[in-house]
PDB file of C-alpha atoms in Angstrom:
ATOM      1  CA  UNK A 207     -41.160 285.714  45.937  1.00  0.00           C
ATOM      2  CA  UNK A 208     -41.319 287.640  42.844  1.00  0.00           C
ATOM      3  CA  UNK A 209     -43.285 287.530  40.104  1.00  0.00           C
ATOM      4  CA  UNK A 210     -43.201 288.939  36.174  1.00  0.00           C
ATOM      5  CA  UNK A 211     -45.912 288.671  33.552  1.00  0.00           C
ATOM      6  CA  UNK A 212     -45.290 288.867  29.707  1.00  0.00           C
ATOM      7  CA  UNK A 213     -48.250 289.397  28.031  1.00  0.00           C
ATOM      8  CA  UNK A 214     -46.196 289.177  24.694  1.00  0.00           C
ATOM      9  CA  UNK A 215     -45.029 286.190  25.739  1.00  0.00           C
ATOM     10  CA  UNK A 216     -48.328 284.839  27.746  1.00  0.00           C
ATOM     11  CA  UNK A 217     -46.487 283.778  30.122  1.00  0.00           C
ATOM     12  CA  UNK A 218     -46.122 284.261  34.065  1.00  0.00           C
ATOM     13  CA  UNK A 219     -42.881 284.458  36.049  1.00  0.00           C
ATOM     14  CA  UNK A 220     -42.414 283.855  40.009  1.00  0.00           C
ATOM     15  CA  UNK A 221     -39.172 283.605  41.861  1.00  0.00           C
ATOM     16  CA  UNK A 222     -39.707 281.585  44.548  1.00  0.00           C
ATOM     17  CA  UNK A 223     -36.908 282.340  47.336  1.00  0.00           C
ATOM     18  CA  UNK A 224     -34.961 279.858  49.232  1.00  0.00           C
ATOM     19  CA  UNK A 225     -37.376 277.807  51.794  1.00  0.00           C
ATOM     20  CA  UNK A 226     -40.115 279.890  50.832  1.00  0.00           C
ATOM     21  CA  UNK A 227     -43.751 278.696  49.613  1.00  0.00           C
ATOM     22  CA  UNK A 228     -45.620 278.883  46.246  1.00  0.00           C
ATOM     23  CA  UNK A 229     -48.917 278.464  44.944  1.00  0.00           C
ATOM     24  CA  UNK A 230     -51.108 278.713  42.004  1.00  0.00           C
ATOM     25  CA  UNK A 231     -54.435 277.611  39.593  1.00  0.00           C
ATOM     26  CA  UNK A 232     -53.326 276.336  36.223  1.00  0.00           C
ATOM     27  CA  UNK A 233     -55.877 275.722  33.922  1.00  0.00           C
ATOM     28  CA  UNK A 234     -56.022 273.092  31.377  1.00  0.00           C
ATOM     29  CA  UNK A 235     -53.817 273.224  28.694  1.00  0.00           C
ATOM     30  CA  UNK A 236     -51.323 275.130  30.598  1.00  0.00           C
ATOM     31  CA  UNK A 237     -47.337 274.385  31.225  1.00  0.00           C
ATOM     32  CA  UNK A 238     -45.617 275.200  34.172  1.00  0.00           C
ATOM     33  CA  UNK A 239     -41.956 275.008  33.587  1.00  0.00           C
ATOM     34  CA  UNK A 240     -39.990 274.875  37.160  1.00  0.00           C
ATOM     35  CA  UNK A 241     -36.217 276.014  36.817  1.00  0.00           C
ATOM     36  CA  UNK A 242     -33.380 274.447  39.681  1.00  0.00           C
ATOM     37  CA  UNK A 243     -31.604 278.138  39.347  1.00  0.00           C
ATOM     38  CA  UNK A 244     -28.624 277.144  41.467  1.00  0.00           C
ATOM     39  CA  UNK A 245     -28.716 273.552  41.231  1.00  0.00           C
ATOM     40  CA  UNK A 246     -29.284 270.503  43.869  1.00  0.00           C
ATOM     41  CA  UNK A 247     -32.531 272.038  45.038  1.00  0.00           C
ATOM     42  CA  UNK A 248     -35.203 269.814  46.365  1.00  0.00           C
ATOM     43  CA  UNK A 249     -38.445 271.176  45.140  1.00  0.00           C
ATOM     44  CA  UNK A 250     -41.680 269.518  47.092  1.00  0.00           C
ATOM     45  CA  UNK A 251     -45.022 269.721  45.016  1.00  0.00           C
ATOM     46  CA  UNK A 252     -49.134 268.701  45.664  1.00  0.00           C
ATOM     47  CA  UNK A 253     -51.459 269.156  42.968  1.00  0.00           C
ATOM     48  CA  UNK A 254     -54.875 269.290  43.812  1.00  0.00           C
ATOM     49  CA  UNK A 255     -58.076 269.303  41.177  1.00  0.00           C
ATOM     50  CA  UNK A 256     -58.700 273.053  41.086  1.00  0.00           C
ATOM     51  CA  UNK A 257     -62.701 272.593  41.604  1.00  0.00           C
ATOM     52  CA  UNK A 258     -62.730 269.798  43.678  1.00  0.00           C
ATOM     53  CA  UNK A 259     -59.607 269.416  46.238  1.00  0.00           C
ATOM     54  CA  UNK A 260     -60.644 266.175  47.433  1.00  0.00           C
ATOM     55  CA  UNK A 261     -59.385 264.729  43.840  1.00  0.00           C
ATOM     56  CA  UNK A 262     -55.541 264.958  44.273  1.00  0.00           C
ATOM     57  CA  UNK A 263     -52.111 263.633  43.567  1.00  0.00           C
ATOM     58  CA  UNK A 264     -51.780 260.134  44.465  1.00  0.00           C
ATOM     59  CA  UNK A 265     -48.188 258.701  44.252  1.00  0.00           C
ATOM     60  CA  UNK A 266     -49.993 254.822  44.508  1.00  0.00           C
ATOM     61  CA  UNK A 267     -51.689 255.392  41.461  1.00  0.00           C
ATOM     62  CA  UNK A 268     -49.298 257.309  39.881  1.00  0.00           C
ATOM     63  CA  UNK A 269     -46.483 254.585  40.336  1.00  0.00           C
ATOM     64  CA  UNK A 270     -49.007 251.808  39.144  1.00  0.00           C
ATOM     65  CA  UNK A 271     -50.081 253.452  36.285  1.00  0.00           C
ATOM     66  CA  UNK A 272     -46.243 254.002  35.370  1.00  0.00           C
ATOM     67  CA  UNK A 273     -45.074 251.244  36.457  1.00  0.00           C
ATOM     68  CA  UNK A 274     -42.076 252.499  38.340  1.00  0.00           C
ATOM     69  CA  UNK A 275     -40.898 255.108  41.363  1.00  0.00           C
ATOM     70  CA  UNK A 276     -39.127 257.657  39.290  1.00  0.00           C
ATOM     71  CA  UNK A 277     -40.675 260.508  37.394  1.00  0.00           C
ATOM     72  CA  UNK A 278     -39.396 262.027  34.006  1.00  0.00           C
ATOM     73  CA  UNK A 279     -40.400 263.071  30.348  1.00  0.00           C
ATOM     74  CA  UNK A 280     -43.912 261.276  29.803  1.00  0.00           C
ATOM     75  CA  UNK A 281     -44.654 260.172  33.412  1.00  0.00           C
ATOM     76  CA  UNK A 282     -48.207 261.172  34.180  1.00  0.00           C
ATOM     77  CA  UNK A 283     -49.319 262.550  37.881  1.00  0.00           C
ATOM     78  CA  UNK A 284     -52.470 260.748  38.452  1.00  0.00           C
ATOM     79  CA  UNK A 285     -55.151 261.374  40.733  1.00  0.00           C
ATOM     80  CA  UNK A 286     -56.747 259.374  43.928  1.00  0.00           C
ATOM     81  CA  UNK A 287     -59.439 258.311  41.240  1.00  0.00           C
ATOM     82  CA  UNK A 288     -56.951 256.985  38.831  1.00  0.00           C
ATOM     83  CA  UNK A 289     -57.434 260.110  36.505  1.00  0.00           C
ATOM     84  CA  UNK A 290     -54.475 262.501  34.952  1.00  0.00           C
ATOM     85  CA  UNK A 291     -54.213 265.669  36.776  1.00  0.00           C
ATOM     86  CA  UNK A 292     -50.234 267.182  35.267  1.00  0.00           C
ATOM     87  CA  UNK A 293     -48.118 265.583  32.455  1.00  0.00           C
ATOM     88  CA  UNK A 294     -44.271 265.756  32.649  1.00  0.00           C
ATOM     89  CA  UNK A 295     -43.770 266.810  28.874  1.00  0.00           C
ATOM     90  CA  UNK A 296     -40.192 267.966  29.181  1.00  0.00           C
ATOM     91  CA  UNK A 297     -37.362 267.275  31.546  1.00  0.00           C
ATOM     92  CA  UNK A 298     -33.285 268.129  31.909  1.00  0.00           C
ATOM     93  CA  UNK A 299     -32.821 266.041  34.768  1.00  0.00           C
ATOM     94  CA  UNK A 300     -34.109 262.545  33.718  1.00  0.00           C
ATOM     95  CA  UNK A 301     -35.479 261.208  37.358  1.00  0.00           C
ATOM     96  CA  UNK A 302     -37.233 262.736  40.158  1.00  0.00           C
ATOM     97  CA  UNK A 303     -38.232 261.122  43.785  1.00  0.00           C
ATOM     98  CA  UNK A 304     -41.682 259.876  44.765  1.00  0.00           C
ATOM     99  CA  UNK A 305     -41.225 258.372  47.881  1.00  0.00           C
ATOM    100  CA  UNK A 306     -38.730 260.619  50.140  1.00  0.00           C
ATOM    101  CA  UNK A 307     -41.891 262.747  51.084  1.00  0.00           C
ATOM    102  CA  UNK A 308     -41.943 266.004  53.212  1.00  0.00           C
ATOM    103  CA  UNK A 309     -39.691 267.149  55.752  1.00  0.00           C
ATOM    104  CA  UNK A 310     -41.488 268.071  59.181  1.00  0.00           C
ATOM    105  CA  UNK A 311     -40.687 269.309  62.550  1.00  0.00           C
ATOM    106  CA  UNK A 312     -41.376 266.162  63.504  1.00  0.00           C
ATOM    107  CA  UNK A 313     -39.251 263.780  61.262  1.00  0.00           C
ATOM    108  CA  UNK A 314     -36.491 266.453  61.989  1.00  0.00           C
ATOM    109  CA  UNK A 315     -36.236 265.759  65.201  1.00  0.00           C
ATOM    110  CA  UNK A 316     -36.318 261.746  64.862  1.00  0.00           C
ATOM    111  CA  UNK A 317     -33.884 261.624  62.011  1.00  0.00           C
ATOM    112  CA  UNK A 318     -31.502 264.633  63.400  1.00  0.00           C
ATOM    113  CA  UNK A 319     -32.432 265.496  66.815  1.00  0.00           C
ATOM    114  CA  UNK A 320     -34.332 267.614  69.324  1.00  0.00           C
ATOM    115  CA  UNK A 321     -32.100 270.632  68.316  1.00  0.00           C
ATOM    116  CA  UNK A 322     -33.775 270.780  64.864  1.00  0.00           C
ATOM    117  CA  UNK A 323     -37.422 270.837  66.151  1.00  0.00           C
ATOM    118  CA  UNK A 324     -37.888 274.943  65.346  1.00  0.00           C
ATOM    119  CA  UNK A 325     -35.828 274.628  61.860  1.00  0.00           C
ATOM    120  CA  UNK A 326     -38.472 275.415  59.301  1.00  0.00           C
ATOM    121  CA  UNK A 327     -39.938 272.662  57.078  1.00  0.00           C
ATOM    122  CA  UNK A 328     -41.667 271.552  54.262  1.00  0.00           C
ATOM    123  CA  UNK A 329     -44.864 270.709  55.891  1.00  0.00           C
ATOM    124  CA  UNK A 330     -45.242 274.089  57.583  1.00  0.00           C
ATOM    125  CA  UNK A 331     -45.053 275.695  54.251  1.00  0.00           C
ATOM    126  CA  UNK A 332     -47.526 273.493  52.845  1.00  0.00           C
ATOM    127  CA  UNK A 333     -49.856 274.103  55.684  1.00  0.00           C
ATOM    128  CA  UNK A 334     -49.357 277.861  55.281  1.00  0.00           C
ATOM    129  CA  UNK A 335     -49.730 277.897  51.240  1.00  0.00           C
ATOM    130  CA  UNK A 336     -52.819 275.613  51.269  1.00  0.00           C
ATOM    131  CA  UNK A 337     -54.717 277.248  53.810  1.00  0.00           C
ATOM    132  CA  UNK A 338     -55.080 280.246  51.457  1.00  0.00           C
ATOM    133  CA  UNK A 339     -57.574 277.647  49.353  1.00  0.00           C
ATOM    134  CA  UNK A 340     -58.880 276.017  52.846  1.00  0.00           C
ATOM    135  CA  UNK A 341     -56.919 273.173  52.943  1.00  0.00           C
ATOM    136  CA  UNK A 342     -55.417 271.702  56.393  1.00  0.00           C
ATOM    137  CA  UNK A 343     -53.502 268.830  57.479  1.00  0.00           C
ATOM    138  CA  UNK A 344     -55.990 266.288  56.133  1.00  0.00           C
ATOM    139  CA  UNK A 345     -55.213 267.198  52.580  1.00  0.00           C
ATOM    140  CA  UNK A 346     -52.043 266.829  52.980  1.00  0.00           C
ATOM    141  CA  UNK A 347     -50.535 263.675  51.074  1.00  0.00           C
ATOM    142  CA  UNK A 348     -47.290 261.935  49.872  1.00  0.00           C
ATOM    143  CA  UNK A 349     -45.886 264.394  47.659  1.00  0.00           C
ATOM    144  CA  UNK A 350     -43.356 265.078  44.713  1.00  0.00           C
ATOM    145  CA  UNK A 351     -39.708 265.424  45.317  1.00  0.00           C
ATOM    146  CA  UNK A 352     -38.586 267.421  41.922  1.00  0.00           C
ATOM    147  CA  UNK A 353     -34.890 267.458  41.456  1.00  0.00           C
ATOM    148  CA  UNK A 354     -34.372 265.032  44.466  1.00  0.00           C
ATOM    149  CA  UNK A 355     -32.107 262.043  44.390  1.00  0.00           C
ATOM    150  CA  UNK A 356     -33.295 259.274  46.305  1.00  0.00           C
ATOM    151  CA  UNK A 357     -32.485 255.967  44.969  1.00  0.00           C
ATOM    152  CA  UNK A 358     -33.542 252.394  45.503  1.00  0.00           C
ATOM    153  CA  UNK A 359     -31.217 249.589  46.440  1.00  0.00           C
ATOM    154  CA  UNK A 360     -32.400 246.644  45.528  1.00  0.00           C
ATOM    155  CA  UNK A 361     -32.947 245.057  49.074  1.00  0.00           C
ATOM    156  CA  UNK A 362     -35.241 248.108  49.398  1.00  0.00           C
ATOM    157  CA  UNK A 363     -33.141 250.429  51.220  1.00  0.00           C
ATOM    158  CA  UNK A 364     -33.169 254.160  50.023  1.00  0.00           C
ATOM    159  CA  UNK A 365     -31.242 257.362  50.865  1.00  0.00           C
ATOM    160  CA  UNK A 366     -31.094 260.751  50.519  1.00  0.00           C
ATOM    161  CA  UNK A 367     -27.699 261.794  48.626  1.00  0.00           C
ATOM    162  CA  UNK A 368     -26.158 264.415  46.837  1.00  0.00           C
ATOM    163  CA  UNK A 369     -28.691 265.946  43.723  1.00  0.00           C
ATOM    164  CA  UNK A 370     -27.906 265.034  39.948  1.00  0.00           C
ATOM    165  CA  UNK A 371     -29.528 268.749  38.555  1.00  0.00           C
ATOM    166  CA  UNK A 372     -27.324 271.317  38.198  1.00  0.00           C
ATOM    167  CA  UNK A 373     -28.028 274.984  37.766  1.00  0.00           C
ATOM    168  CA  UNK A 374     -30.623 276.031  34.605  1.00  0.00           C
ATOM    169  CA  UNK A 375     -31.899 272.701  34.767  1.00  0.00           C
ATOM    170  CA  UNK A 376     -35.853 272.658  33.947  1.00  0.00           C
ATOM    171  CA  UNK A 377     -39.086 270.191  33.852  1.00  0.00           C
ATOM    172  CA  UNK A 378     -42.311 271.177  32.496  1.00  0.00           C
ATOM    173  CA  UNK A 379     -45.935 269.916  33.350  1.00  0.00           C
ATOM    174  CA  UNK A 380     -48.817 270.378  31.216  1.00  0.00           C
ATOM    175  CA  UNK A 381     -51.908 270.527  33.239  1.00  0.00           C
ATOM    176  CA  UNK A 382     -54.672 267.741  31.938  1.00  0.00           C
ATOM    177  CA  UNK A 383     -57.383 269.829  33.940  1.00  0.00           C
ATOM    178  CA  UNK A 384     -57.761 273.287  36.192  1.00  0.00           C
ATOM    179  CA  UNK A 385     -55.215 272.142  38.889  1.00  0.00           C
ATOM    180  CA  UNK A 386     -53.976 273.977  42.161  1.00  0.00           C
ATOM    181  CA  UNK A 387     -50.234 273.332  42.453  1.00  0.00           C
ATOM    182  CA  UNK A 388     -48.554 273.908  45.870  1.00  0.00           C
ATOM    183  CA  UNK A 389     -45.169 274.096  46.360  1.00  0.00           C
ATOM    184  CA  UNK A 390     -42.678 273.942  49.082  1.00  0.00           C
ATOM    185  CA  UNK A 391     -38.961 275.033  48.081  1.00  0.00           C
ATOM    186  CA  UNK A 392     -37.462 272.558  50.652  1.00  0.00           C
ATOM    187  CA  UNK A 393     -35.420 274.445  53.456  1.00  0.00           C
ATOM    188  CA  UNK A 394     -34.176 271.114  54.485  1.00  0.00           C
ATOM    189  CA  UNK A 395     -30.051 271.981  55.801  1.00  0.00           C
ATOM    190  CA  UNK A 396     -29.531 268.564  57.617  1.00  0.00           C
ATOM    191  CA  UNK A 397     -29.179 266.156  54.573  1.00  0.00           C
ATOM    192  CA  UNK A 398     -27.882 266.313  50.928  1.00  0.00           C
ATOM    193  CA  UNK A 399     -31.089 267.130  49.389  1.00  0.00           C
ATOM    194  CA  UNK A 400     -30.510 271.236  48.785  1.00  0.00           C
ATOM    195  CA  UNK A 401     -26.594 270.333  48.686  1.00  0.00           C
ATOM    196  CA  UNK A 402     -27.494 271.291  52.657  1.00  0.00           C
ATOM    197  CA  UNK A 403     -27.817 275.652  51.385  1.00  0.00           C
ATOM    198  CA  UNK A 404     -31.274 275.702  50.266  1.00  0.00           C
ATOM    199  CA  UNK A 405     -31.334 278.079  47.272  1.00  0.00           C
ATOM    200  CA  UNK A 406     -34.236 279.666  44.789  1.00  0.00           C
ATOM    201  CA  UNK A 407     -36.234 278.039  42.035  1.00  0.00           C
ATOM    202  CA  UNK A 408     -38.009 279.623  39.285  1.00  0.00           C
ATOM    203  CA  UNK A 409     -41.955 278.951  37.960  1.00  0.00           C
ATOM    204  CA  UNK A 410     -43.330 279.607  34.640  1.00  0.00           C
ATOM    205  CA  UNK A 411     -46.712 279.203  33.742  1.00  0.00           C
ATOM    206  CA  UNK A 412     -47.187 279.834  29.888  1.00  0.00           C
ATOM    207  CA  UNK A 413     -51.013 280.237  28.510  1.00  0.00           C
ATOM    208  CA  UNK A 414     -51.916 276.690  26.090  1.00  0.00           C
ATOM    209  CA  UNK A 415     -50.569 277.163  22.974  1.00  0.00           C
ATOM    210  CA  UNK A 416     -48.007 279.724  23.721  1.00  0.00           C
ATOM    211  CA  UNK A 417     -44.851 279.167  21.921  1.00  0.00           C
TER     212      UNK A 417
END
């Protein structure tokens, strides 16, 4: 991972590499603007409250609060106490997943076989990334699938198929409060998800009020 500051600018710069983890506070008022680079690259995301990490992303209240499974433009991340943490202010894409979750050693192995077990996954980065704050495996929760394409059928059914970003695409969150964002930048090669050659993403955190 890389990373660039711009003072002029007030803004802050990361490369993330392919399957690689990210972290960092935003405070209130804040944007973070996450960039597909390549295209058809699965970005997995936790937000935590930055002063209190048992208030954190919940995808239950998020989806009742919206009122549907898809995020975009104006969908709100809300909290396990029904509170705003991020706001999705601006997006290229148009829907991203809620429900797909995190790949894991052990949902490799079920869904693709023993052979995958020592393939790298989301959950280990998120396990690695969030014990720098001292968070473990009971923090973890259903996360954010930005840039995924998992859609509904409507006897329920869903699948993971080929993305509908393309390289340069963006989102940007404003953060409602101090929040602790965690990425994973999915090294998932055994379905369509990263267009199966996981590739880098950019993050930009510019100061509130920054043009």
């Amino acid at each position: 991972m890389s990373t660039q500051t711009h003072p002029q600018l007030k803004t802050r710069t990361a490369v993330v590499a392919a399957r690689a983890a990210w972290s960092s506070v935003i405070r209130a008022g804040e944007t973070l603007t996450i960039t597909d680079l390549h295209g058809n690259q699965a970005v997995d995301f936790l937000v935590y409250d930055a002063h209190d990490t048992s208030v954190r992303y919940s995808a239950p209240d998020t989806i009742h609060a919206q009122g549907g499974i898809f995020l975009t433009a104006g969908s709100v991340l809300m909290s396990n106490e029904h509170t705003p943490l991020m706001t999705v202010v601006a997006d290229d894409v148009g829907r991203h997943d809620t429900v797909g979750g995190a790949c894991s050693k052990e949902s490799n192995t079920l869904r693709y076989g023993h052979h995958t077990w020592s393939q790298h996954a989301c959950v280990d980065n998120f396990l690695a990334e969030g014990a720098r704050y001292g968070l473990g495996k009971r923090d973890l929760v259903s996360n954010i699938n930005w840039y995924m394409n998992v859609p509904v059928e409507p006897d329920g059914t869903l699948g993971i198929v080929d993305g509908i970003s393309a390289p340069g695409l963006t989102l940007t969150l404003r953060a409602e409060r101090d929040v602790l964002v965690l990425v994973s930048n999915c090294p998932q090669i055994n379905n369509p998800c990263n267009g199966f050659d996981p590739t880098a993403v950019q993050m930009t955190i510019t100061e509130a009020g920054a043009a």
